[in-house]
PDB file of C-alpha atoms and ligand atoms in Angstrom:
ATOM      1  CA  MET E   1       3.088 -18.209  12.778  1.00 66.00           C
ATOM      2  CA  ASN E   2       6.490 -18.244  11.533  1.00 78.00           C
ATOM      3  CA  ILE E   3       7.055 -14.781   9.697  1.00 88.00           C
ATOM      4  CA  SER E   4      10.402 -13.034   9.660  1.00 93.00           C
ATOM      5  CA  PRO E   5       9.737  -9.643  11.617  1.00 94.00           C
ATOM      6  CA  SER E   6      11.459  -7.777   8.770  1.00 95.00           C
ATOM      7  CA  LEU E   7       8.922  -8.998   6.246  1.00 95.00           C
ATOM      8  CA  ILE E   8       6.228  -8.058   8.514  1.00 95.00           C
ATOM      9  CA  ALA E   9       7.691  -4.432   8.562  1.00 96.00           C
ATOM     10  CA  LEU E  10       8.341  -4.334   4.788  1.00 96.00           C
ATOM     11  CA  ASN E  11       4.385  -5.249   4.220  1.00 96.00           C
ATOM     12  CA  ASN E  12       3.215  -2.548   6.700  1.00 96.00           C
ATOM     13  CA  ILE E  13       5.521  -0.106   4.786  1.00 97.00           C
ATOM     14  CA  TYR E  14       4.014  -1.039   1.550  1.00 96.00           C
ATOM     15  CA  SER E  15       0.398  -1.200   2.986  1.00 95.00           C
ATOM     16  CA  GLU E  16       1.064   2.389   4.629  1.00 96.00           C
ATOM     17  CA  TYR E  17       2.647   4.050   1.572  1.00 96.00           C
ATOM     18  CA  LEU E  18       0.858   1.923  -1.555  1.00 95.00           C
ATOM     19  CA  LYS E  19      -1.418   4.896  -2.511  1.00 94.00           C
ATOM     20  CA  ILE E  20       1.414   7.574  -2.165  1.00 96.00           C
ATOM     21  CA  ILE E  21       3.772   5.178  -4.660  1.00 96.00           C
ATOM     22  CA  ILE E  22       0.765   5.251  -7.096  1.00 96.00           C
ATOM     23  CA  ILE E  23       0.474   8.724  -6.996  1.00 95.00           C
ATOM     24  CA  LEU E  24       3.772   9.266  -7.495  1.00 95.00           C
ATOM     25  CA  GLY E  25       4.507   6.621  -9.952  1.00 95.00           C
ATOM     26  CA  THR E  26       1.604   7.821 -12.521  1.00 95.00           C
ATOM     27  CA  LEU E  27       1.714  11.344 -11.586  1.00 96.00           C
ATOM     28  CA  GLY E  28       5.332  11.784 -11.908  1.00 97.00           C
ATOM     29  CA  VAL E  29       5.364  10.189 -15.688  1.00 98.00           C
ATOM     30  CA  LEU E  30       2.405  12.298 -16.561  1.00 98.00           C
ATOM     31  CA  ILE E  31       4.513  15.443 -15.390  1.00 98.00           C
ATOM     32  CA  GLY E  32       7.438  14.164 -16.947  1.00 98.00           C
ATOM     33  CA  ILE E  33       5.713  13.513 -20.248  1.00 98.00           C
ATOM     34  CA  ALA E  34       4.022  17.251 -19.903  1.00 98.00           C
ATOM     35  CA  LEU E  35       7.555  19.015 -19.369  1.00 98.00           C
ATOM     36  CA  HIS E  36       9.102  17.042 -22.119  1.00 98.00           C
ATOM     37  CA  TYR E  37       6.169  17.805 -24.775  1.00 98.00           C
ATOM     38  CA  LEU E  38       6.425  21.869 -23.483  1.00 98.00           C
ATOM     39  CA  LEU E  39      10.408  22.144 -23.619  1.00 97.00           C
ATOM     40  CA  ILE E  40      11.317  19.702 -26.337  1.00 96.00           C
ATOM     41  CA  GLY E  41       8.316  18.947 -28.193  1.00 95.00           C
ATOM     42  CA  PRO E  42       7.727  16.197 -30.680  1.00 95.00           C
ATOM     43  CA  ASN E  43      10.723  14.607 -32.611  1.00 92.00           C
ATOM     44  CA  ALA E  44      10.724  15.188 -36.570  1.00 88.00           C
ATOM     45  CA  LYS E  45       7.025  16.671 -36.527  1.00 91.00           C
ATOM     46  CA  LYS E  46       6.856  16.441 -40.678  1.00 93.00           C
ATOM     47  CA  LEU E  47       7.316  12.658 -40.746  1.00 94.00           C
ATOM     48  CA  GLY E  48       3.574  12.668 -39.301  1.00 93.00           C
ATOM     49  CA  GLN E  49       2.524  13.975 -42.457  1.00 95.00           C
ATOM     50  CA  LEU E  50       3.356  11.861 -44.810  1.00 96.00           C
ATOM     51  CA  LYS E  51       1.567   8.798 -46.552  1.00 96.00           C
ATOM     52  CA  PRO E  52       2.205   5.477 -44.816  1.00 97.00           C
ATOM     53  CA  ASP E  53       3.520   3.110 -47.705  1.00 95.00           C
ATOM     54  CA  LEU E  54       5.774   0.718 -45.812  1.00 97.00           C
ATOM     55  CA  LYS E  55       4.587  -2.217 -43.974  1.00 97.00           C
ATOM     56  CA  ARG E  56       5.826  -2.229 -40.473  1.00 98.00           C
ATOM     57  CA  LEU E  57       3.846  -4.602 -38.474  1.00 98.00           C
ATOM     58  CA  THR E  58       2.028  -8.000 -39.446  1.00 98.00           C
ATOM     59  CA  LEU E  59      -1.650  -8.373 -38.739  1.00 98.00           C
ATOM     60  CA  LEU E  60      -0.217 -10.807 -35.820  1.00 98.00           C
ATOM     61  CA  GLU E  61       1.563  -8.170 -34.300  1.00 98.00           C
ATOM     62  CA  ARG E  62      -1.198  -5.676 -34.360  1.00 98.00           C
ATOM     63  CA  VAL E  63      -3.523  -7.939 -32.966  1.00 98.00           C
ATOM     64  CA  THR E  64      -1.286  -9.398 -30.155  1.00 98.00           C
ATOM     65  CA  HIS E  65      -0.364  -5.667 -29.340  1.00 98.00           C
ATOM     66  CA  PHE E  66      -4.207  -4.539 -29.012  1.00 98.00           C
ATOM     67  CA  ILE E  67      -5.149  -7.427 -26.829  1.00 98.00           C
ATOM     68  CA  ARG E  68      -2.284  -6.205 -24.731  1.00 98.00           C
ATOM     69  CA  MET E  69      -2.814  -2.971 -24.769  1.00 98.00           C
ATOM     70  CA  ILE E  70      -6.586  -3.376 -24.154  1.00 98.00           C
ATOM     71  CA  SER E  71      -6.110  -6.089 -21.149  1.00 98.00           C
ATOM     72  CA  CYS E  72      -3.457  -3.824 -19.686  1.00 98.00           C
ATOM     73  CA  ILE E  73      -5.880  -0.692 -19.713  1.00 98.00           C
ATOM     74  CA  PHE E  74      -8.735  -2.723 -18.297  1.00 98.00           C
ATOM     75  CA  LEU E  75      -6.235  -4.528 -15.519  1.00 98.00           C
ATOM     76  CA  THR E  76      -5.518  -0.856 -14.681  1.00 98.00           C
ATOM     77  CA  ILE E  77      -8.446   0.497 -13.809  1.00 96.00           C
ATOM     78  CA  THR E  78      -9.788  -2.932 -11.942  1.00 96.00           C
ATOM     79  CA  GLY E  79      -6.597  -2.963 -10.418  1.00 96.00           C
ATOM     80  CA  LEU E  80      -6.331   0.670  -9.076  1.00 95.00           C
ATOM     81  CA  GLY E  81     -10.073   0.012  -7.991  1.00 94.00           C
ATOM     82  CA  PHE E  82      -8.788  -2.726  -5.730  1.00 94.00           C
ATOM     83  CA  ALA E  83      -6.055  -0.607  -4.301  1.00 92.00           C
ATOM     84  CA  ILE E  84      -7.553   2.718  -3.914  1.00 91.00           C
ATOM     85  CA  LEU E  85     -11.525   1.988  -3.233  1.00 87.00           C
ATOM     86  CA  ASN E  86     -13.458   0.479  -0.706  1.00 83.00           C
ATOM     87  CA  PHE E  87     -15.885  -1.068  -3.384  1.00 83.00           C
ATOM     88  CA  ASN E  88     -18.747  -1.534  -0.217  1.00 79.00           C
ATOM     89  CA  SER E  89     -18.636   1.832   0.608  1.00 84.00           C
ATOM     90  CA  ILE E  90     -19.315   2.960  -2.902  1.00 87.00           C
ATOM     91  CA  GLY E  91     -22.266   0.281  -3.634  1.00 87.00           C
ATOM     92  CA  ILE E  92     -20.253  -1.589  -6.380  1.00 87.00           C
ATOM     93  CA  SER E  93     -19.831  -5.496  -5.860  1.00 90.00           C
ATOM     94  CA  TYR E  94     -16.576  -6.915  -5.398  1.00 91.00           C
ATOM     95  CA  LYS E  95     -16.912 -10.239  -7.517  1.00 93.00           C
ATOM     96  CA  PRO E  96     -17.899  -8.676 -10.976  1.00 94.00           C
ATOM     97  CA  VAL E  97     -15.062  -6.473 -10.799  1.00 95.00           C
ATOM     98  CA  TYR E  98     -12.402  -9.278  -9.555  1.00 96.00           C
ATOM     99  CA  ASN E  99     -14.042 -11.279 -12.545  1.00 97.00           C
ATOM    100  CA  ILE E 100     -13.160  -8.849 -15.256  1.00 97.00           C
ATOM    101  CA  HIS E 101      -9.617  -8.502 -13.678  1.00 98.00           C
ATOM    102  CA  ILE E 102      -9.220 -12.112 -14.026  1.00 98.00           C
ATOM    103  CA  LEU E 103     -10.312 -12.303 -17.629  1.00 98.00           C
ATOM    104  CA  PHE E 104      -8.315  -9.724 -18.501  1.00 98.00           C
ATOM    105  CA  ALA E 105      -5.298 -11.188 -16.744  1.00 98.00           C
ATOM    106  CA  MET E 106      -5.750 -14.372 -18.820  1.00 98.00           C
ATOM    107  CA  LEU E 107      -5.549 -12.438 -21.977  1.00 98.00           C
ATOM    108  CA  PHE E 108      -2.327  -9.816 -21.159  1.00 98.00           C
ATOM    109  CA  GLY E 109      -0.783 -13.262 -20.052  1.00 98.00           C
ATOM    110  CA  LEU E 110      -1.261 -14.719 -23.520  1.00 98.00           C
ATOM    111  CA  SER E 111      -0.649 -11.781 -25.637  1.00 98.00           C
ATOM    112  CA  SER E 112       2.658 -11.397 -23.492  1.00 98.00           C
ATOM    113  CA  LEU E 113       3.619 -14.725 -24.104  1.00 98.00           C
ATOM    114  CA  VAL E 114       2.994 -13.987 -27.831  1.00 98.00           C
ATOM    115  CA  SER E 115       4.650 -10.540 -27.707  1.00 98.00           C
ATOM    116  CA  LEU E 116       7.670 -12.071 -25.987  1.00 98.00           C
ATOM    117  CA  ILE E 117       8.035 -14.796 -29.091  1.00 98.00           C
ATOM    118  CA  ILE E 118       7.229 -12.684 -31.803  1.00 98.00           C
ATOM    119  CA  TRP E 119       9.300  -9.750 -31.053  1.00 98.00           C
ATOM    120  CA  PHE E 120      12.254 -11.491 -29.608  1.00 98.00           C
ATOM    121  CA  LYS E 121      14.757 -11.696 -32.664  1.00 97.00           C
ATOM    122  CA  ASP E 122      13.937  -8.073 -33.058  1.00 97.00           C
ATOM    123  CA  SER E 123      14.970  -6.787 -29.331  1.00 98.00           C
ATOM    124  CA  PHE E 124      18.258  -8.181 -29.096  1.00 97.00           C
ATOM    125  CA  PHE E 125      20.833  -5.152 -28.587  1.00 98.00           C
ATOM    126  CA  GLN E 126      23.376  -4.573 -31.250  1.00 97.00           C
ATOM    127  CA  ARG E 127      26.612  -2.989 -31.180  1.00 97.00           C
ATOM    128  CA  TYR E 128      25.143   0.191 -32.519  1.00 97.00           C
ATOM    129  CA  ASP E 129      22.706   0.627 -30.128  1.00 98.00           C
ATOM    130  CA  TRP E 130      25.173   2.296 -27.778  1.00 97.00           C
ATOM    131  CA  GLN E 131      25.228   5.349 -30.072  1.00 97.00           C
ATOM    132  CA  TRP E 132      21.458   5.277 -29.217  1.00 97.00           C
ATOM    133  CA  PHE E 133      21.909   5.490 -25.445  1.00 97.00           C
ATOM    134  CA  LYS E 134      24.698   8.145 -25.667  1.00 97.00           C
ATOM    135  CA  VAL E 135      22.129  10.761 -27.329  1.00 96.00           C
ATOM    136  CA  MET E 136      19.450   9.068 -25.266  1.00 95.00           C
ATOM    137  CA  GLY E 137      17.391   8.942 -28.672  1.00 95.00           C
ATOM    138  CA  GLY E 138      17.616  12.248 -29.320  1.00 94.00           C
ATOM    139  CA  TYR E 139      15.068  13.116 -26.952  1.00 95.00           C
ATOM    140  CA  LEU E 140      16.636  15.668 -24.743  1.00 95.00           C
ATOM    141  CA  THR E 141      17.515  18.057 -27.373  1.00 94.00           C
ATOM    142  CA  ARG E 142      15.115  20.089 -30.121  1.00 93.00           C
ATOM    143  CA  LYS E 143      17.903  19.271 -32.714  1.00 91.00           C
ATOM    144  CA  GLU E 144      16.975  16.308 -34.984  1.00 89.00           C
ATOM    145  CA  ILE E 145      19.003  13.417 -34.260  1.00 91.00           C
ATOM    146  CA  HIS E 146      18.645   9.909 -35.617  1.00 90.00           C
ATOM    147  CA  PRO E 147      20.992   7.298 -34.176  1.00 96.00           C
ATOM    148  CA  PRO E 148      21.335   3.913 -36.045  1.00 97.00           C
ATOM    149  CA  SER E 149      18.288   1.662 -35.285  1.00 97.00           C
ATOM    150  CA  GLY E 150      17.338  -1.809 -36.212  1.00 98.00           C
ATOM    151  CA  LYS E 151      13.300  -2.538 -36.495  1.00 98.00           C
ATOM    152  CA  PHE E 152      13.350  -1.160 -32.768  1.00 98.00           C
ATOM    153  CA  ASN E 153      15.767   1.430 -31.413  1.00 98.00           C
ATOM    154  CA  ALA E 154      17.454   0.519 -28.163  1.00 98.00           C
ATOM    155  CA  GLY E 155      14.745   2.519 -26.078  1.00 98.00           C
ATOM    156  CA  GLN E 156      12.316   0.148 -27.547  1.00 98.00           C
ATOM    157  CA  LYS E 157      14.340  -2.556 -26.987  1.00 98.00           C
ATOM    158  CA  ALA E 158      14.750  -1.864 -23.135  1.00 98.00           C
ATOM    159  CA  PHE E 159      10.998  -1.266 -23.202  1.00 98.00           C
ATOM    160  CA  TYR E 160      10.515  -4.905 -24.574  1.00 98.00           C
ATOM    161  CA  TRP E 161      12.684  -6.510 -21.645  1.00 98.00           C
ATOM    162  CA  TYR E 162      11.465  -4.201 -18.917  1.00 98.00           C
ATOM    163  CA  SER E 163       7.430  -5.053 -19.881  1.00 98.00           C
ATOM    164  CA  THR E 164       8.389  -8.824 -20.501  1.00 98.00           C
ATOM    165  CA  LEU E 165      10.021  -9.248 -17.014  1.00 98.00           C
ATOM    166  CA  LEU E 166       7.706  -7.253 -15.474  1.00 98.00           C
ATOM    167  CA  SER E 167       4.844  -9.037 -17.193  1.00 98.00           C
ATOM    168  CA  ILE E 168       6.552 -12.415 -15.987  1.00 98.00           C
ATOM    169  CA  LEU E 169       6.359 -11.177 -12.478  1.00 98.00           C
ATOM    170  CA  ILE E 170       3.139  -9.808 -12.154  1.00 98.00           C
ATOM    171  CA  ILE E 171       1.603 -12.784 -13.666  1.00 98.00           C
ATOM    172  CA  THR E 172       3.285 -15.095 -11.231  1.00 98.00           C
ATOM    173  CA  SER E 173       2.344 -13.242  -8.670  1.00 98.00           C
ATOM    174  CA  GLY E 174      -1.138 -12.651  -9.484  1.00 98.00           C
ATOM    175  CA  TYR E 175      -1.482 -16.658  -9.720  1.00 98.00           C
ATOM    176  CA  ILE E 176       0.191 -17.334  -6.535  1.00 98.00           C
ATOM    177  CA  LEU E 177      -2.884 -14.652  -5.305  1.00 98.00           C
ATOM    178  CA  VAL E 178      -5.876 -16.403  -7.118  1.00 98.00           C
ATOM    179  CA  TYR E 179      -4.752 -19.905  -5.650  1.00 98.00           C
ATOM    180  CA  ASN E 180      -3.774 -18.490  -2.222  1.00 97.00           C
ATOM    181  CA  GLU E 181      -5.218 -21.622  -0.399  1.00 96.00           C
ATOM    182  CA  SER E 182      -1.812 -23.505  -1.995  1.00 96.00           C
ATOM    183  CA  PHE E 183       0.697 -21.154  -0.530  1.00 97.00           C
ATOM    184  CA  SER E 184       2.351 -19.904   2.698  1.00 96.00           C
ATOM    185  CA  LEU E 185       1.527 -16.923   4.336  1.00 96.00           C
ATOM    186  CA  GLU E 186       4.983 -15.576   3.457  1.00 96.00           C
ATOM    187  CA  ALA E 187       4.593 -16.139  -0.010  1.00 97.00           C
ATOM    188  CA  LEU E 188       1.333 -14.546  -0.347  1.00 97.00           C
ATOM    189  CA  ILE E 189       3.077 -11.563   1.424  1.00 98.00           C
ATOM    190  CA  TRP E 190       5.770 -11.883  -1.388  1.00 98.00           C
ATOM    191  CA  ALA E 191       3.131 -12.215  -4.114  1.00 98.00           C
ATOM    192  CA  THR E 192       1.398  -8.739  -2.736  1.00 98.00           C
ATOM    193  CA  ILE E 193       4.031  -6.938  -2.804  1.00 98.00           C
ATOM    194  CA  ILE E 194       5.763  -7.830  -6.027  1.00 98.00           C
ATOM    195  CA  HIS E 195       2.068  -7.565  -7.688  1.00 98.00           C
ATOM    196  CA  GLY E 196       1.488  -4.047  -6.908  1.00 98.00           C
ATOM    197  CA  LEU E 197       5.079  -2.593  -7.161  1.00 98.00           C
ATOM    198  CA  GLY E 198       5.611  -4.512 -10.350  1.00 98.00           C
ATOM    199  CA  SER E 199       1.963  -3.035 -11.845  1.00 98.00           C
ATOM    200  CA  ILE E 200       2.923   0.276 -10.937  1.00 98.00           C
ATOM    201  CA  ALA E 201       6.329   0.066 -12.295  1.00 98.00           C
ATOM    202  CA  LEU E 202       4.831  -1.282 -15.354  1.00 98.00           C
ATOM    203  CA  ILE E 203       1.706   1.400 -15.831  1.00 98.00           C
ATOM    204  CA  ALA E 204       4.538   4.228 -15.242  1.00 98.00           C
ATOM    205  CA  GLY E 205       6.363   2.520 -18.296  1.00 98.00           C
ATOM    206  CA  VAL E 206       3.281   1.853 -20.261  1.00 98.00           C
ATOM    207  CA  ILE E 207       2.516   5.835 -20.073  1.00 98.00           C
ATOM    208  CA  ALA E 208       5.522   6.628 -21.077  1.00 98.00           C
ATOM    209  CA  HIS E 209       5.638   4.409 -23.979  1.00 98.00           C
ATOM    210  CA  ALA E 210       2.140   5.249 -25.320  1.00 98.00           C
ATOM    211  CA  TYR E 211       3.363   8.870 -25.258  1.00 98.00           C
ATOM    212  CA  LEU E 212       6.645   7.793 -27.098  1.00 98.00           C
ATOM    213  CA  GLY E 213       4.566   5.907 -29.861  1.00 98.00           C
ATOM    214  CA  SER E 214       2.222   8.811 -30.274  1.00 97.00           C
ATOM    215  CA  PHE E 215       2.576  12.413 -29.551  1.00 97.00           C
ATOM    216  CA  ALA E 216       6.509  12.280 -29.288  1.00 97.00           C
ATOM    217  CA  ASN E 217       7.198  10.646 -32.730  1.00 97.00           C
ATOM    218  CA  PRO E 218       4.430  12.059 -35.283  1.00 97.00           C
ATOM    219  CA  GLY E 219       3.649   9.352 -37.807  1.00 97.00           C
ATOM    220  CA  THR E 220       4.225   6.168 -35.360  1.00 98.00           C
ATOM    221  CA  ILE E 221       0.791   5.588 -33.665  1.00 98.00           C
ATOM    222  CA  GLY E 222      -1.025   4.256 -37.096  1.00 97.00           C
ATOM    223  CA  THR E 223       1.465   1.547 -37.171  1.00 98.00           C
ATOM    224  CA  ILE E 224      -0.623  -0.327 -34.629  1.00 98.00           C
ATOM    225  CA  PHE E 225      -3.783   0.097 -36.398  1.00 98.00           C
ATOM    226  CA  HIS E 226      -2.872  -0.479 -40.072  1.00 97.00           C
ATOM    227  CA  GLY E 227       0.637  -1.708 -40.116  1.00 98.00           C
ATOM    228  CA  LYS E 228       2.088   0.773 -42.178  1.00 98.00           C
ATOM    229  CA  VAL E 229       4.422   4.155 -42.023  1.00 98.00           C
ATOM    230  CA  ALA E 230       6.137   6.420 -44.429  1.00 98.00           C
ATOM    231  CA  LYS E 231       9.282   5.463 -46.026  1.00 97.00           C
ATOM    232  CA  GLU E 232      10.949   8.621 -44.921  1.00 97.00           C
ATOM    233  CA  TRP E 233       9.799   7.683 -41.312  1.00 97.00           C
ATOM    234  CA  ALA E 234      11.672   4.513 -41.654  1.00 97.00           C
ATOM    235  CA  LYS E 235      14.710   6.167 -43.059  1.00 97.00           C
ATOM    236  CA  SER E 236      15.003   8.783 -40.410  1.00 96.00           C
ATOM    237  CA  HIS E 237      13.843   6.647 -37.701  1.00 97.00           C
ATOM    238  CA  HIS E 238      14.997   3.175 -38.054  1.00 98.00           C
ATOM    239  CA  PRO E 239      17.755   3.383 -40.952  1.00 97.00           C
ATOM    240  CA  ASN E 240      19.436   0.335 -40.283  1.00 97.00           C
ATOM    241  CA  TRP E 241      16.122  -1.673 -40.444  1.00 98.00           C
ATOM    242  CA  TYR E 242      15.049   0.463 -43.685  1.00 97.00           C
ATOM    243  CA  GLN E 243      18.126  -0.704 -45.417  1.00 96.00           C
ATOM    244  CA  GLU E 244      17.877  -4.253 -44.060  1.00 94.00           C
ATOM    245  CA  LEU E 245      14.281  -4.248 -46.080  1.00 93.00           C
ATOM    246  CA  ARG E 246      16.000  -2.425 -49.452  1.00 84.00           C
TER     247      ARG E 246
HETATM  248  C1  HEM J 301      -1.542   1.936 -23.994  1.00 94.47           C
HETATM  249  C2  HEM J 301      -1.337   2.680 -25.112  1.00 94.47           C
HETATM  250  C3  HEM J 301      -0.431   2.170 -26.215  1.00 94.47           C
HETATM  251  C4  HEM J 301       0.119   2.668 -27.395  1.00 94.47           C
HETATM  252  C5  HEM J 301      -0.495   4.241 -27.527  1.00 94.47           C
HETATM  253  C6  HEM J 301       1.158   1.665 -27.986  1.00 94.47           C
HETATM  254  C7  HEM J 301       1.844   2.379 -29.086  1.00 94.47           C
HETATM  255  C8  HEM J 301       2.657   1.672 -29.682  1.00 94.47           C
HETATM  256  C9  HEM J 301       3.076   1.617 -30.934  1.00 94.47           C
HETATM  257  C10 HEM J 301       2.558   2.651 -31.841  1.00 94.47           C
HETATM  258  C11 HEM J 301       4.374   0.783 -31.283  1.00 94.47           C
HETATM  259  C12 HEM J 301       5.051   0.216 -32.653  1.00 94.47           C
HETATM  260  C13 HEM J 301       5.871   1.388 -32.389  1.00 94.47           C
HETATM  261  C14 HEM J 301       7.197   1.206 -33.540  1.00 94.47           C
HETATM  262  O1  HEM J 301       6.605   0.830 -34.696  1.00 94.47           O
HETATM  263  O2  HEM J 301       8.418   1.597 -33.904  1.00 94.47           O
HETATM  264  C15 HEM J 301       4.150  -0.036 -29.976  1.00 94.47           C
HETATM  265  C16 HEM J 301       5.012  -1.209 -30.110  1.00 94.47           C
HETATM  266  C17 HEM J 301       5.411  -1.803 -28.824  1.00 94.47           C
HETATM  267  N1  HEM J 301       4.350  -1.890 -27.721  1.00 94.47           N
HETATM  268 FE1  HEM J 301       2.655  -0.540 -27.331  1.00 94.47          FE
HETATM  269  N2  HEM J 301       1.596   0.996 -27.049  1.00 94.47           N
HETATM  270  C18 HEM J 301       0.383   0.780 -26.111  1.00 94.47           C
HETATM  271  C19 HEM J 301       0.432  -0.360 -24.789  1.00 94.47           C
HETATM  272  C20 HEM J 301       1.362  -1.210 -25.056  1.00 94.47           C
HETATM  273  C21 HEM J 301       1.340  -2.171 -23.543  1.00 94.47           C
HETATM  274  C22 HEM J 301      -0.222  -1.835 -22.464  1.00 94.47           C
HETATM  275  C23 HEM J 301       2.647  -2.823 -24.017  1.00 94.47           C
HETATM  276  C24 HEM J 301       2.859  -3.936 -22.983  1.00 94.47           C
HETATM  277  C25 HEM J 301       2.677  -4.205 -21.738  1.00 94.47           C
HETATM  278  C26 HEM J 301       2.994  -2.480 -25.029  1.00 94.47           C
HETATM  279  C27 HEM J 301       4.321  -3.072 -25.513  1.00 94.47           C
HETATM  280  C28 HEM J 301       4.498  -2.864 -26.716  1.00 94.47           C
HETATM  281  C29 HEM J 301       6.044  -3.598 -27.238  1.00 94.47           C
HETATM  282  C30 HEM J 301       6.975  -4.400 -26.503  1.00 94.47           C
HETATM  283  C31 HEM J 301       6.424  -2.838 -28.495  1.00 94.47           C
HETATM  284  C32 HEM J 301       7.246  -3.270 -29.543  1.00 94.47           C
HETATM  285  C33 HEM J 301       8.651  -2.351 -28.638  1.00 94.47           C
HETATM  286  C34 HEM J 301       8.500  -0.865 -28.817  1.00 94.47           C
HETATM  287  O3  HEM J 301       7.827  -0.075 -29.477  1.00 94.47           O
HETATM  288  O4  HEM J 301       8.895  -0.296 -27.462  1.00 94.47           O
HETATM  289  N3  HEM J 301       2.268  -1.450 -25.614  1.00 94.47           N
HETATM  290  N4  HEM J 301       3.214  -0.043 -28.800  1.00 94.47           N
END
């Protein structure tokens, strides 16, 4: 078989260190979050006690995000199972887990495509986003800092592009792995590595994203369920968007 020696070496390194990369990727983010919460704490805590009275996310945005969130959770559990467990030795049959993975992969693909479309316009960087990056959104200080921000701040826009790019890589490589008879061995090795590393990078990003959308920013999490935030929350966290609404 005509496979380049460097690709074989890369595949060997990947297989050997996969479990360590998974542990470093997930535990690293969890430790970072715990340290941030203990040393810096939540941003503008008082905003979490106000009544949500301003519409922020439409039903379509919420349903799409919910499907993407749930499918990502199931894909993570089943995917980590494939990477870490030996199904036969613990008495779980592989096929049903594989079918669940494929079902949620389709839901994830569909919801990622809809997210890409509906949030495309809100995720374009503006000149004022530099000010957010310069102070890292105020996340590295206990002082309350509220840099300019549209519907999404610069960090959220970065996460939109990060999750979009990784979703495309993971879905494409997953497709190659499912229809493996139609592809060369080289393509399958690349697909395996991209699918694995891309998924770990997305899981780590989603853990950080879930923290920023909940404990780190009181008053935010409700928007993915009922779609509303408090006016004061909008004025502080997304001043440019609030101005546009008015
Ligand atoms: C796992 C639990 C999750 C939680 C708790 C969560 C929480 C949130 C919240 C509260 C918002 C609204 C933020 C706002 O209105 O300012 C949001 C938006 C968003 N979510 Fe999630 N989410 C989760 C999973 C995911 C997943 C799996 C993806 C994609 C793979 C994702 C992608 C996005 C994107 C692109 C946005 C808009 C931009 C942003 O806020 O970063 N979320 N999420």
